[in-house]
Short mmCIF file of N, CA and C in Angstrom, two decimals:
data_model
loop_
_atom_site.label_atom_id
_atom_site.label_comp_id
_atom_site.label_asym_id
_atom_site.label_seq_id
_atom_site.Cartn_x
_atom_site.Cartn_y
_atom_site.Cartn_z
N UNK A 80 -187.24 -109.06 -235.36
CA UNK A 80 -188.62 -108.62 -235.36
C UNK A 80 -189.00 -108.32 -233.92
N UNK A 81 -189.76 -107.76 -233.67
CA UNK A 81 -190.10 -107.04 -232.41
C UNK A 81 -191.88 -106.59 -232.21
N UNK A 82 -192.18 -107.04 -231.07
CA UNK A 82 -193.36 -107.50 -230.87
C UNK A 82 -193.99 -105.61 -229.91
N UNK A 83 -195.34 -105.25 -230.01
CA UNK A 83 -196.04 -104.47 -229.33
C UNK A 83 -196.81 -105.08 -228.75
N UNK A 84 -197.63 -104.72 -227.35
CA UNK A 84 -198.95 -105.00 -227.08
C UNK A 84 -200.10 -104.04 -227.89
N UNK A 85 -200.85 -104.74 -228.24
CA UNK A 85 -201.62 -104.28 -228.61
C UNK A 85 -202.36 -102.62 -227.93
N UNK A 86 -202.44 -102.72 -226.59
CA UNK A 86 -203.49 -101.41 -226.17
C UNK A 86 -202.25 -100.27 -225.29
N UNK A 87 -200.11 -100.37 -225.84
CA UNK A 87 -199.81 -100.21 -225.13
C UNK A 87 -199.65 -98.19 -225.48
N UNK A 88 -199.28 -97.58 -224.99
CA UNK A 88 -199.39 -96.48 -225.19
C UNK A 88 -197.95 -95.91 -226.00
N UNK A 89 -197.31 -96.57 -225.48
CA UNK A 89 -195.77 -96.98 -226.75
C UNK A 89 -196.15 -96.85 -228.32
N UNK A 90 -197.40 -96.60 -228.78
CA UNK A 90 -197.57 -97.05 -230.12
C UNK A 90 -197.05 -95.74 -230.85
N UNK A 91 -196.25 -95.96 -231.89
CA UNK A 91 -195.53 -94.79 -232.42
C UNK A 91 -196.46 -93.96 -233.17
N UNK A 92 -195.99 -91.72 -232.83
CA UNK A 92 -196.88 -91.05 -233.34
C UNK A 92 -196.40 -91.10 -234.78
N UNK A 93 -197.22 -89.98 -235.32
CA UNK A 93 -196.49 -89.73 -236.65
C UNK A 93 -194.77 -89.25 -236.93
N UNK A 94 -194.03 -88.51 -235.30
CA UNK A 94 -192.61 -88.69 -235.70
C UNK A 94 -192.10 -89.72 -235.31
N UNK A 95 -192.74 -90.67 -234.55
CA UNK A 95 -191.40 -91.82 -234.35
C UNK A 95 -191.95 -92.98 -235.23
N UNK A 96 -190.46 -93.10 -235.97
CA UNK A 96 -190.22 -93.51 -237.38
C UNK A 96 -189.29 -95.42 -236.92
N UNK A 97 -189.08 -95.61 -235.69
CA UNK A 97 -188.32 -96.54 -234.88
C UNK A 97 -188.37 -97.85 -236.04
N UNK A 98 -190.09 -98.04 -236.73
CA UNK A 98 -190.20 -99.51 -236.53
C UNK A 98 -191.59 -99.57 -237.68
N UNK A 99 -191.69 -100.52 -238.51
CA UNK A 99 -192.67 -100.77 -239.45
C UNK A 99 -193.64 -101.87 -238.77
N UNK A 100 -194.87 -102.00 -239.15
CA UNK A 100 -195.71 -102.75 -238.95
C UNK A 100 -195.46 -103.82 -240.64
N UNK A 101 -195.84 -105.15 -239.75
CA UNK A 101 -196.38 -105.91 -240.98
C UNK A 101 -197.53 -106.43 -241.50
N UNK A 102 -197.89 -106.20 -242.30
CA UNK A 102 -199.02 -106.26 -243.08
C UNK A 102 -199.30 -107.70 -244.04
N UNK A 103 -200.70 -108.11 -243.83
CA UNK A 103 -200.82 -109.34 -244.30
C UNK A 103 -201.51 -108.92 -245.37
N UNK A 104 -201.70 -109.18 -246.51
CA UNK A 104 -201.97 -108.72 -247.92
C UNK A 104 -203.04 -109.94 -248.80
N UNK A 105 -204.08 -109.71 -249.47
CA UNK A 105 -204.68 -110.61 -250.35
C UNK A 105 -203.77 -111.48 -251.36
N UNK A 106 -203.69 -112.77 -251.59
CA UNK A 106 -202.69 -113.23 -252.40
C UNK A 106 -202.33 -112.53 -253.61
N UNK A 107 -201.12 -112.33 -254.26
CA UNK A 107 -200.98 -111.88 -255.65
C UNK A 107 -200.75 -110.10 -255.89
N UNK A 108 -201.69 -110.01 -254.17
CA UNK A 108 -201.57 -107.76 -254.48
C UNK A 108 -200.98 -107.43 -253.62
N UNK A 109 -199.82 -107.90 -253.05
CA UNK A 109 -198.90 -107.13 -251.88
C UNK A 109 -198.36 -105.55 -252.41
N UNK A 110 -197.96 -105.62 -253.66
CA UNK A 110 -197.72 -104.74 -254.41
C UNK A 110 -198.84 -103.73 -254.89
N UNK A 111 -199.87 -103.84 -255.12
CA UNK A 111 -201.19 -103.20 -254.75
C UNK A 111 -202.01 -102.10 -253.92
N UNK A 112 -201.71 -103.12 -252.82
CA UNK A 112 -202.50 -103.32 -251.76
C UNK A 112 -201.14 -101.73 -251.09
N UNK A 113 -199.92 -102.00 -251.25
CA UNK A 113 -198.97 -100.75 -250.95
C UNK A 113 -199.23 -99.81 -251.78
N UNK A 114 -199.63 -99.95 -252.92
CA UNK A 114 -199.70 -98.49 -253.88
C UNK A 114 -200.70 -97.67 -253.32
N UNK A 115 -201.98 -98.42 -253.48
CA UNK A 115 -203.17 -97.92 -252.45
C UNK A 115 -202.78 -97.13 -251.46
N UNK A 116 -202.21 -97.97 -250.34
CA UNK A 116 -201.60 -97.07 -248.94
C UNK A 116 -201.29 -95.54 -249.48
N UNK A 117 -200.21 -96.19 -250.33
CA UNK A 117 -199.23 -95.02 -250.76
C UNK A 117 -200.05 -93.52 -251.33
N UNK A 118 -200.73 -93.55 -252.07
CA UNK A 118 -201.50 -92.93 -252.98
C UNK A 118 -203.07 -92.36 -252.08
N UNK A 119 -203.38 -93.17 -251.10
CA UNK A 119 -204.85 -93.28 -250.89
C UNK A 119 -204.47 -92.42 -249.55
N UNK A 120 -203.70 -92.98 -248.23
CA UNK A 120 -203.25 -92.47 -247.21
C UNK A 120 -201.89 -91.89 -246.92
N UNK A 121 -201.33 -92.13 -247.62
CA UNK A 121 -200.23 -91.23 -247.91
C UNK A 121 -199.25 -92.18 -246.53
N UNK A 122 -199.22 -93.32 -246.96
CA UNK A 122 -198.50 -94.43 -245.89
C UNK A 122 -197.23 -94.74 -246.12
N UNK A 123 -196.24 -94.69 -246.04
CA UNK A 123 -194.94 -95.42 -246.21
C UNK A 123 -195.02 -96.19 -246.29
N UNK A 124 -195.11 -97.35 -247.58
CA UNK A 124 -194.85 -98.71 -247.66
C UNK A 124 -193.87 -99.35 -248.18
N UNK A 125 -193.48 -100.62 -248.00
CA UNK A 125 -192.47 -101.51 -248.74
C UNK A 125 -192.52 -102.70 -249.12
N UNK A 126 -192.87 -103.02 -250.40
CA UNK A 126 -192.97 -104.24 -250.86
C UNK A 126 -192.58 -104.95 -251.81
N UNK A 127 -190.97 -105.17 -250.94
CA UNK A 127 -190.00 -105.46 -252.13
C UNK A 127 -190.32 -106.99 -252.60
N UNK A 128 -189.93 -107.19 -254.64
CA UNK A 128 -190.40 -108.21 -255.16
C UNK A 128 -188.91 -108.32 -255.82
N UNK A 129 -189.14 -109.73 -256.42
CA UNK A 129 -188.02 -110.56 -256.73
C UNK A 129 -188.25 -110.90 -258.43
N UNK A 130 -187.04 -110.13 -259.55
CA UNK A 130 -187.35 -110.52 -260.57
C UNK A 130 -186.41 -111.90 -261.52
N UNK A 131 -186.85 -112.84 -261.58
CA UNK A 131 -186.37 -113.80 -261.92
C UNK A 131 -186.81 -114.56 -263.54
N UNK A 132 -186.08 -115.11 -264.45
CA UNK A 132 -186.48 -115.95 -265.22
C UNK A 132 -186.63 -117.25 -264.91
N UNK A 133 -187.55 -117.96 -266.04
CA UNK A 133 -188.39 -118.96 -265.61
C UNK A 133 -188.51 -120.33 -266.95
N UNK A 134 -188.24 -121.28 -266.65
CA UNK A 134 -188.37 -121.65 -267.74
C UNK A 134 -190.22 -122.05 -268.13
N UNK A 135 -190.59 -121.89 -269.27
CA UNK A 135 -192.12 -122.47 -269.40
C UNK A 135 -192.17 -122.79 -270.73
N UNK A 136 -193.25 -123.00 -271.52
CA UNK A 136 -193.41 -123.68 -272.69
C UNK A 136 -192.91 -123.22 -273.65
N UNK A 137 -192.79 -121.55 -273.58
CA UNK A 137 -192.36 -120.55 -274.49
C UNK A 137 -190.94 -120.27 -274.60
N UNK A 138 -190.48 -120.70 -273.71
CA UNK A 138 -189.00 -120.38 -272.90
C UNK A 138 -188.97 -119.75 -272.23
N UNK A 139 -187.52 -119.50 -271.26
CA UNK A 139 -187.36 -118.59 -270.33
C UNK A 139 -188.43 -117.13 -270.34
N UNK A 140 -188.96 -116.68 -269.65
CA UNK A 140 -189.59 -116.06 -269.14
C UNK A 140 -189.45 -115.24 -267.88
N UNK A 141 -189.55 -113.67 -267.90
CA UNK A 141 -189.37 -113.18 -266.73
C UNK A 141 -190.39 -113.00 -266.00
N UNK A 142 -190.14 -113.11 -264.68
CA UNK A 142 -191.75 -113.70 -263.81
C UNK A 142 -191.02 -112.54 -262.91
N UNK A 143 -192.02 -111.78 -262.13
CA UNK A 143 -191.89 -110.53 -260.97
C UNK A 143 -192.68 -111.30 -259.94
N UNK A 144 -192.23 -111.94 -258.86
CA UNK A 144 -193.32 -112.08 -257.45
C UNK A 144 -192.99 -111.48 -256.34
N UNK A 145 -193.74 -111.55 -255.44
CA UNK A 145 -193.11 -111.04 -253.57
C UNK A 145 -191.93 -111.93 -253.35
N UNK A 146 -191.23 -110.99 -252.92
CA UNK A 146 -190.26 -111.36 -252.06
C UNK A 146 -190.71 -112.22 -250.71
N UNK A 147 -191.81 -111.67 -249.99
CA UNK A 147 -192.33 -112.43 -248.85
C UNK A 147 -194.03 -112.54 -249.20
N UNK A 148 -194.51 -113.89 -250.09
CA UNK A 148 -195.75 -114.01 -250.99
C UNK A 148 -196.96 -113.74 -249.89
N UNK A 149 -197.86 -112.55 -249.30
CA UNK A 149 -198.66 -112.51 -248.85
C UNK A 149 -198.76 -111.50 -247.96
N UNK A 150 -197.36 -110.64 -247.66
CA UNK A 150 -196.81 -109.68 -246.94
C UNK A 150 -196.28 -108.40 -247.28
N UNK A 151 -196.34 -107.13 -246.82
CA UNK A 151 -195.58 -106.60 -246.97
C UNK A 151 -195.43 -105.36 -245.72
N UNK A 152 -194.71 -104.12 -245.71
CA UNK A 152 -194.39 -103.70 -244.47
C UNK A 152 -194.88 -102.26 -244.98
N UNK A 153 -195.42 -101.66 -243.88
CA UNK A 153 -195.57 -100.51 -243.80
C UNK A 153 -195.02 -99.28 -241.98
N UNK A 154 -194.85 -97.99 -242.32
CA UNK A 154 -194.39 -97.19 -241.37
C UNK A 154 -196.03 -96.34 -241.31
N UNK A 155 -196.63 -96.46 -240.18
CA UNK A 155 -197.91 -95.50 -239.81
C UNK A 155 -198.36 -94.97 -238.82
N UNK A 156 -199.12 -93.71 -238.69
CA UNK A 156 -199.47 -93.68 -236.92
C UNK A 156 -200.39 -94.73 -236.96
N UNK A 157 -200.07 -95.49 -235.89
CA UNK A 157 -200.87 -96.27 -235.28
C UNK A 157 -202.29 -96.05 -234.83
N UNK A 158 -202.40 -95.09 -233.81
CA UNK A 158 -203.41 -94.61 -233.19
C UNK A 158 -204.29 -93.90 -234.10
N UNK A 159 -204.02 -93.14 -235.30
CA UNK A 159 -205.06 -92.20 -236.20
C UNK A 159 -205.24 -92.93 -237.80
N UNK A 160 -204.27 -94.34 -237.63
CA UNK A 160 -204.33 -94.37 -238.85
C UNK A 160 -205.19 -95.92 -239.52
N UNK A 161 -205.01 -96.87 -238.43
CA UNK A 161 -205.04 -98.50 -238.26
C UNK A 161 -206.16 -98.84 -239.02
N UNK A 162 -207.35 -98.17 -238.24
CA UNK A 162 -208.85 -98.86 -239.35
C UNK A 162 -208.48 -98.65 -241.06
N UNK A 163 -208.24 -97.47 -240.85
CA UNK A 163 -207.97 -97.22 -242.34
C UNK A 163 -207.20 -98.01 -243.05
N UNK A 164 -206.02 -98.19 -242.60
CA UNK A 164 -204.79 -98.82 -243.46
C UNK A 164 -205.16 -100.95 -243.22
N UNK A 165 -206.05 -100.82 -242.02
CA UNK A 165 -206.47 -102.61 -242.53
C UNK A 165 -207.70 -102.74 -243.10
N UNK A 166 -208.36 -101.62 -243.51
CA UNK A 166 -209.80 -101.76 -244.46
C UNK A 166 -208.77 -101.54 -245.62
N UNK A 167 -208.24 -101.15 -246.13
CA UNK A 167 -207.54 -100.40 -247.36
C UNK A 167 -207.45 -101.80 -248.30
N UNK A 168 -207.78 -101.78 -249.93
CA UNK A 168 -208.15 -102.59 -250.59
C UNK A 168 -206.99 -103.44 -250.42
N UNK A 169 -206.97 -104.55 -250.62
CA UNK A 169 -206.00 -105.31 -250.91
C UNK A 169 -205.38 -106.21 -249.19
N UNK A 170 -205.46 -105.33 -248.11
CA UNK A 170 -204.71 -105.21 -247.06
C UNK A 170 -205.82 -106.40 -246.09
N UNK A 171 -205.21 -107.30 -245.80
CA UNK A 171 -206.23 -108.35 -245.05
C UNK A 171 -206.36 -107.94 -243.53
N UNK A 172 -205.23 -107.44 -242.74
CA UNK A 172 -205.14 -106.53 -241.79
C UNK A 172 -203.44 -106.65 -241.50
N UNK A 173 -203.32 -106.63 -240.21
CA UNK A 173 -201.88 -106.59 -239.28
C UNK A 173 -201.52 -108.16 -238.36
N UNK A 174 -200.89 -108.08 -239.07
CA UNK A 174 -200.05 -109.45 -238.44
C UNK A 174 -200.00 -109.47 -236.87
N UNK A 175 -200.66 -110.23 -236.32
CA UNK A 175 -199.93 -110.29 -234.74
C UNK A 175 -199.87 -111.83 -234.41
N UNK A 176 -199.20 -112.32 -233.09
CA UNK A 176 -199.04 -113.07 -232.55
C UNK A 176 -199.69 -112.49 -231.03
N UNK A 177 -201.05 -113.83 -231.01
CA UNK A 177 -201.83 -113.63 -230.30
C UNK A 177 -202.01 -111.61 -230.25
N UNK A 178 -202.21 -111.41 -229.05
CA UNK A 178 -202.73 -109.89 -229.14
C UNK A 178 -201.47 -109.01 -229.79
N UNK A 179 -200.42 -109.34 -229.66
CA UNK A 179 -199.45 -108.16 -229.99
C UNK A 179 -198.68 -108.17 -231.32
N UNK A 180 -198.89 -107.22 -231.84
CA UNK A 180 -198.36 -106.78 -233.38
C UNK A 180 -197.12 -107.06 -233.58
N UNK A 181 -196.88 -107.40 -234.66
CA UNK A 181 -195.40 -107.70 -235.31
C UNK A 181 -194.89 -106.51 -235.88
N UNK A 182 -193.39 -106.17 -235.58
CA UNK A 182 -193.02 -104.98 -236.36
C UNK A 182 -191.50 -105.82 -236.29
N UNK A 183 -191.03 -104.71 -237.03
CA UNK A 183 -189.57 -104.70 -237.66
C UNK A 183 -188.58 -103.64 -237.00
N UNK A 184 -187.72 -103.66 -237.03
CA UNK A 184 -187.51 -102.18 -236.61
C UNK A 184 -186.18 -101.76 -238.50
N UNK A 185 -186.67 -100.04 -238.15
CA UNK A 185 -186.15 -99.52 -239.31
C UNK A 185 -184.81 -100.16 -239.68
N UNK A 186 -184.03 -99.88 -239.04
CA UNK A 186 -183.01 -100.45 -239.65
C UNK A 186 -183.02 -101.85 -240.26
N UNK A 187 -183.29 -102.49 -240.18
CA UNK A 187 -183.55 -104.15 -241.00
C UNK A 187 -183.95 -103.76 -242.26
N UNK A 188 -185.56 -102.88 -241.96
CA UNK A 188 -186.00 -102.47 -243.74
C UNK A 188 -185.04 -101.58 -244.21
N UNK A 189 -184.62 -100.65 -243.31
CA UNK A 189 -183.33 -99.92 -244.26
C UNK A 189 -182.44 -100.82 -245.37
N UNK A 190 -181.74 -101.62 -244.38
CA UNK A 190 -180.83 -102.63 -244.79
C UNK A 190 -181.54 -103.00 -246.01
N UNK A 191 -182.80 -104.09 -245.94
CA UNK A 191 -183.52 -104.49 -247.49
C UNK A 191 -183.91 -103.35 -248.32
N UNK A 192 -183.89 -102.26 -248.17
CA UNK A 192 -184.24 -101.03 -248.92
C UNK A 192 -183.16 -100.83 -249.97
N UNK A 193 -181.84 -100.91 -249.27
CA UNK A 193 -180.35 -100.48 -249.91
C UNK A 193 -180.33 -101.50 -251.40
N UNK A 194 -180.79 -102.77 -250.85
CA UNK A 194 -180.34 -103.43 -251.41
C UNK A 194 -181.38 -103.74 -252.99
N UNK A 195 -182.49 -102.71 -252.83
CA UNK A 195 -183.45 -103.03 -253.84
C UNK A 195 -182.95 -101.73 -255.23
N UNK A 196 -183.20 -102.09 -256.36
CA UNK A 196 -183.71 -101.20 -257.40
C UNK A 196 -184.89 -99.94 -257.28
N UNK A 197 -184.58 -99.12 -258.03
CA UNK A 197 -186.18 -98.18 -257.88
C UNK A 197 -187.35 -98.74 -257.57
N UNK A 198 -187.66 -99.50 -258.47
CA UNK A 198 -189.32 -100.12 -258.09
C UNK A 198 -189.30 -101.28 -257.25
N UNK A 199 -188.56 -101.07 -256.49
CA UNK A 199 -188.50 -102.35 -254.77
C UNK A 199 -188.83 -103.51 -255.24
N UNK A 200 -187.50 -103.93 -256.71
CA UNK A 200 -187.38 -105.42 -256.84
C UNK A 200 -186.23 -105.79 -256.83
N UNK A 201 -185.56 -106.92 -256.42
CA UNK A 201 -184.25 -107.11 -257.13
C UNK A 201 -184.28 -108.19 -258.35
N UNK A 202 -183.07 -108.53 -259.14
CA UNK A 202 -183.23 -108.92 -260.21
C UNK A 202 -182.22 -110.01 -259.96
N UNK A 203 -182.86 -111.23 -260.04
CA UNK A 203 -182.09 -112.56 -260.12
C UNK A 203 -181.37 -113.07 -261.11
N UNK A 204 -179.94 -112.75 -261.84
CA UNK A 204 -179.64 -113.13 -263.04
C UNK A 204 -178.15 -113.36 -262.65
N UNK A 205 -178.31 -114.35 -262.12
CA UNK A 205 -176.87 -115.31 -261.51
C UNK A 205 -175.60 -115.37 -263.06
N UNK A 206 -174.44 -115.30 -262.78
CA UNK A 206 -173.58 -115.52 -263.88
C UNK A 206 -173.65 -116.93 -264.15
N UNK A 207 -173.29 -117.44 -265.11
CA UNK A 207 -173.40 -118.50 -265.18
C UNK A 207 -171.73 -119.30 -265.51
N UNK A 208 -171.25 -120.10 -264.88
CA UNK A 208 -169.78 -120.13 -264.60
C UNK A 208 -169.79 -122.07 -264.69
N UNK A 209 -168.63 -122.16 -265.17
CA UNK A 209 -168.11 -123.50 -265.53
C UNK A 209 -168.13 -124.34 -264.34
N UNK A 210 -168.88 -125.78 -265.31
CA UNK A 210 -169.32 -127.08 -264.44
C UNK A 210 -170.93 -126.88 -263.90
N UNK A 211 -171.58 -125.58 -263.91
CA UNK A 211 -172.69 -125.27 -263.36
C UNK A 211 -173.64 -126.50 -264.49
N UNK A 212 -174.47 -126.62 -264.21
CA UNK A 212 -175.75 -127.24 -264.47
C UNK A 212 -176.80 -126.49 -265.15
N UNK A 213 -177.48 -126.27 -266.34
CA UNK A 213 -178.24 -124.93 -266.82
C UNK A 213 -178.94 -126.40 -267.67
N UNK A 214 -180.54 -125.26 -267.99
CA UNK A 214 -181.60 -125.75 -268.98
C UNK A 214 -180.81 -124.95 -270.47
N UNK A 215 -181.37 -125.49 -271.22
CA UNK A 215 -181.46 -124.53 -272.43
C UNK A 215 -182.77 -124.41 -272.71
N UNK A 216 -183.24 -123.06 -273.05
CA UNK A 216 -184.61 -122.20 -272.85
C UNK A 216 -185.10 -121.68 -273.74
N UNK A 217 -184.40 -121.72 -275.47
CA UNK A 217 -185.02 -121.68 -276.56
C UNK A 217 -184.45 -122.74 -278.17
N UNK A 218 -184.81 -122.47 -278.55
CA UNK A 218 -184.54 -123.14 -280.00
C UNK A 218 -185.06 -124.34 -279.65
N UNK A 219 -183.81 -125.28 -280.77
CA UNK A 219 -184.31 -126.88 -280.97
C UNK A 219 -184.12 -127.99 -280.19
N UNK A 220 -183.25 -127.08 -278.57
CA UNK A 220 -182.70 -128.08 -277.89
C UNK A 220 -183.75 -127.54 -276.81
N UNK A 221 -184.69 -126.84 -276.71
CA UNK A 221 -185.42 -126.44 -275.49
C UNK A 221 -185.60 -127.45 -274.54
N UNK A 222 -185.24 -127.01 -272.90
CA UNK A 222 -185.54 -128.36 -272.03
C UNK A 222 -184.89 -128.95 -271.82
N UNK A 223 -183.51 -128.93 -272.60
CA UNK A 223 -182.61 -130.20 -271.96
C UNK A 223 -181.55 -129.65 -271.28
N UNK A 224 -180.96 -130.38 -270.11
CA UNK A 224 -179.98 -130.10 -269.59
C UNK A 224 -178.97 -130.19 -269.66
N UNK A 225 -177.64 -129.26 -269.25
CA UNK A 225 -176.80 -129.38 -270.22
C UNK A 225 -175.23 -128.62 -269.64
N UNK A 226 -174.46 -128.87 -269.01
CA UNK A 226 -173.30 -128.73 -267.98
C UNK A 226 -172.35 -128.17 -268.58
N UNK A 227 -171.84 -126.54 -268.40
CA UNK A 227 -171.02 -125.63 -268.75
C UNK A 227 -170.00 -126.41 -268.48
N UNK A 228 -169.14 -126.10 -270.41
CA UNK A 228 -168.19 -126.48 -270.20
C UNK A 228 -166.62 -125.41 -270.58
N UNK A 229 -167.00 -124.26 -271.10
CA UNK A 229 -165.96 -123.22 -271.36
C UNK A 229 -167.20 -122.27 -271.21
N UNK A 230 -166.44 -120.85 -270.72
CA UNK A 230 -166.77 -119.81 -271.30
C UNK A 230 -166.03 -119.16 -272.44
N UNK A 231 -166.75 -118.22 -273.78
CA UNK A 231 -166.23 -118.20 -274.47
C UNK A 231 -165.63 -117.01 -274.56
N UNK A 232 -164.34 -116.48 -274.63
CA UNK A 232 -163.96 -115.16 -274.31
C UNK A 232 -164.17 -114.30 -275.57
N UNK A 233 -164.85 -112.98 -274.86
CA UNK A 233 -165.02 -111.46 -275.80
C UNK A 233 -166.24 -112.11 -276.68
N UNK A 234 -167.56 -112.95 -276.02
CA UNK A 234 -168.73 -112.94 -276.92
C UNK A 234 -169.50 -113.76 -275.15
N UNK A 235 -170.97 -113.24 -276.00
CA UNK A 235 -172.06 -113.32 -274.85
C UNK A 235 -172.14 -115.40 -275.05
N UNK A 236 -171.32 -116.15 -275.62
CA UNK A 236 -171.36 -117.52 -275.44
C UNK A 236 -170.98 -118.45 -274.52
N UNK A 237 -171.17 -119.31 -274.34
CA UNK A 237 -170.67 -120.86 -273.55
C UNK A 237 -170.77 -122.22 -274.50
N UNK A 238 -169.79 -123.18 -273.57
CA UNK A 238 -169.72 -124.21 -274.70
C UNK A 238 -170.33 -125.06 -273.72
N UNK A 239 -171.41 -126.13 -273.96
CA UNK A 239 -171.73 -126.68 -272.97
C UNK A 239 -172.04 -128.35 -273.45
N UNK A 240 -172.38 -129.05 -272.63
CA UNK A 240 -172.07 -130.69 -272.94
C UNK A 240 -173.50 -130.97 -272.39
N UNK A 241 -174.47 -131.87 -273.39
CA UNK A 241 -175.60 -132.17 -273.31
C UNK A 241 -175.60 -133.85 -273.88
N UNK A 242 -176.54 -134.33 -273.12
CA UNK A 242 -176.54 -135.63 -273.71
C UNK A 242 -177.99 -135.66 -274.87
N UNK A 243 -177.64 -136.03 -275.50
CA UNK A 243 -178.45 -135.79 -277.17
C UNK A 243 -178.09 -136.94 -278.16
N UNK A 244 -179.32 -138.08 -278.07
CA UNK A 244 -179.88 -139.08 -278.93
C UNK A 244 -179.01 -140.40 -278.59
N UNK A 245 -178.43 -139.94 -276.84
CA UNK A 245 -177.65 -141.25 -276.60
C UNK A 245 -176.34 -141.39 -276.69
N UNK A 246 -175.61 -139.73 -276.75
CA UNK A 246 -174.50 -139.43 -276.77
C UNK A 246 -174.15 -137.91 -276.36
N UNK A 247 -172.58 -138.08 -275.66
CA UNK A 247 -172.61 -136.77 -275.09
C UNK A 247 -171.93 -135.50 -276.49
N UNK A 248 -172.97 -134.47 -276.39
CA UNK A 248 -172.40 -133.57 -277.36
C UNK A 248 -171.92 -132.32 -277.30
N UNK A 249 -171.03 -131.63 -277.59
CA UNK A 249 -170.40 -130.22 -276.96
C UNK A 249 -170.79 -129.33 -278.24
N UNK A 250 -171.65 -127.97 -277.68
CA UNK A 250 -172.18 -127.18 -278.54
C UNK A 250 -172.06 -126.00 -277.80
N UNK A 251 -172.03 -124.92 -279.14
CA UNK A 251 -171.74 -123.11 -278.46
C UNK A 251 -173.20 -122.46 -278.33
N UNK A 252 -173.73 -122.37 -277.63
CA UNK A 252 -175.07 -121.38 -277.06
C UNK A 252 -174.63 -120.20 -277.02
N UNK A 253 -175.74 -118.99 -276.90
CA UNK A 253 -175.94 -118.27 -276.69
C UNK A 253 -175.96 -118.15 -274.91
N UNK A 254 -175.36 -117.24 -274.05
CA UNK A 254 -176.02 -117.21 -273.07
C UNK A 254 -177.15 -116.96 -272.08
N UNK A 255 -177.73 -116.08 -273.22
CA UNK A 255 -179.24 -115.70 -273.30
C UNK A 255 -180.39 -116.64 -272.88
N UNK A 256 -179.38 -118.30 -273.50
CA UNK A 256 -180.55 -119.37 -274.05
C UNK A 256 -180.62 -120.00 -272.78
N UNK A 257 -180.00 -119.84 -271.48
CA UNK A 257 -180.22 -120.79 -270.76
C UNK A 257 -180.61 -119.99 -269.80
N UNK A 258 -180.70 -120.83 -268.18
CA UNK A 258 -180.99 -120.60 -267.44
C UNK A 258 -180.58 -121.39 -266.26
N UNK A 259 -180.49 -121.02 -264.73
CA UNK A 259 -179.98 -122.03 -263.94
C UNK A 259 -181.07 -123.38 -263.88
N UNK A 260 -180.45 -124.00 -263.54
CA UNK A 260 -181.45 -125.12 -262.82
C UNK A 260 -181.74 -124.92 -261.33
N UNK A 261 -180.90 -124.18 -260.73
CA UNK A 261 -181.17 -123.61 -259.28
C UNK A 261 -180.61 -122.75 -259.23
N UNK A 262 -181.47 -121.69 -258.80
CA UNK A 262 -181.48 -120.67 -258.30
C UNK A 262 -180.46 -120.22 -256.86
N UNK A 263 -179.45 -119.51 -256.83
CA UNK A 263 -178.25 -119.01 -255.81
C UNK A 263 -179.64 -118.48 -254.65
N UNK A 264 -179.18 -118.57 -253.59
CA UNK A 264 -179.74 -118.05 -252.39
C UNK A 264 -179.42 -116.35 -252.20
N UNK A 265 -180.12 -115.79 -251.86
CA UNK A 265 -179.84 -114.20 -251.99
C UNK A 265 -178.95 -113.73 -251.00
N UNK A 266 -177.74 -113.37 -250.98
CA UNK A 266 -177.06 -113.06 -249.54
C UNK A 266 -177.31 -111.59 -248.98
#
């Protein structure tokens, strides 16, 4: 990340493309708050989100949030564009440390760009591989935990070992039905 002064004359025009500003966003509309840009000022934005399942009362569940919850990045002239793009709905203003602005430089967002889907999310759906640790996330066993113990070859199953009424029991799931108990770190 890479820092500006605030009043320096360095501030990029509309062709130099070097480096994104970051943007501090109303909770919940990072995604928003960029469409706006996008649509309203015609801003380059990026606000890549993370799609993951979830377990909840209903079962697994797919939940969409920010990737960085309160943030997101935009490319703008500085000098013709700033009031606008930190009044802009959603947009709380520009991140700085003390007087000088936070930016990125392109290549970094390139890099996270490559790595996103069309609609700037990626999709968290880890394989699920023997000895791992998983919930089960629908039917009659909802909620309990339950430690891969085969995968089953040429069908979407696993055989997995749950402790149930005070004894350990080995049953074939669906793979559909579960979910991690932790989540892999994104590399």
């Amino acid at each position: 990340m890479g820092v500006l002064s605030n009043g320096t004359t360095n501030l990029p025009g509309q062709a130099d493309k070097d480096f994104w500003f970051c943007l501090k966003a109303q909770p919940k509309r990072e995604h928003l708050a960029a469409a706006g840009l996008r649509k309203q000022f015609n801003v380059v934005c990026f606000a890549p989100r993370l799609r993951a399942r979830k377990l909840t009362k209903r079962g697994a569940v797919w939940f969409v949030e920010a990737m960085f919850p309160g943030y997101f990045f935009a490319q703008f002239d500085y000098a013709t564009q700033r009031r606008a793009v930190e009044h802009a709905p959603g947009v709380r203003g520009l991140v700085k440390f003390g007087d000088r602005l936070a930016t990125i430089d392109a290549p970094t967002i390139e890099g996270l760009r490559r790595r996103m889907e069309a609609n700037e999310t990626v999709t968290i759906d880890p394989e699920i591989k023997v000895g791992q640790e998983v919930q089960i996330a629908h039917g009659p066993f909802l909620g309990l935990e339950a430690l891969v113990t085969q995968l089953l070859p040429a069908s979407e199953r696993v055989r997995v070992l749950l402790e149930f009424l005070g004894r350990s029991v080995q049953m074939e799931v669906s793979k559909a039905t579960l979910i991690q108990r932790r989540l892999p770190a994104i590399s």
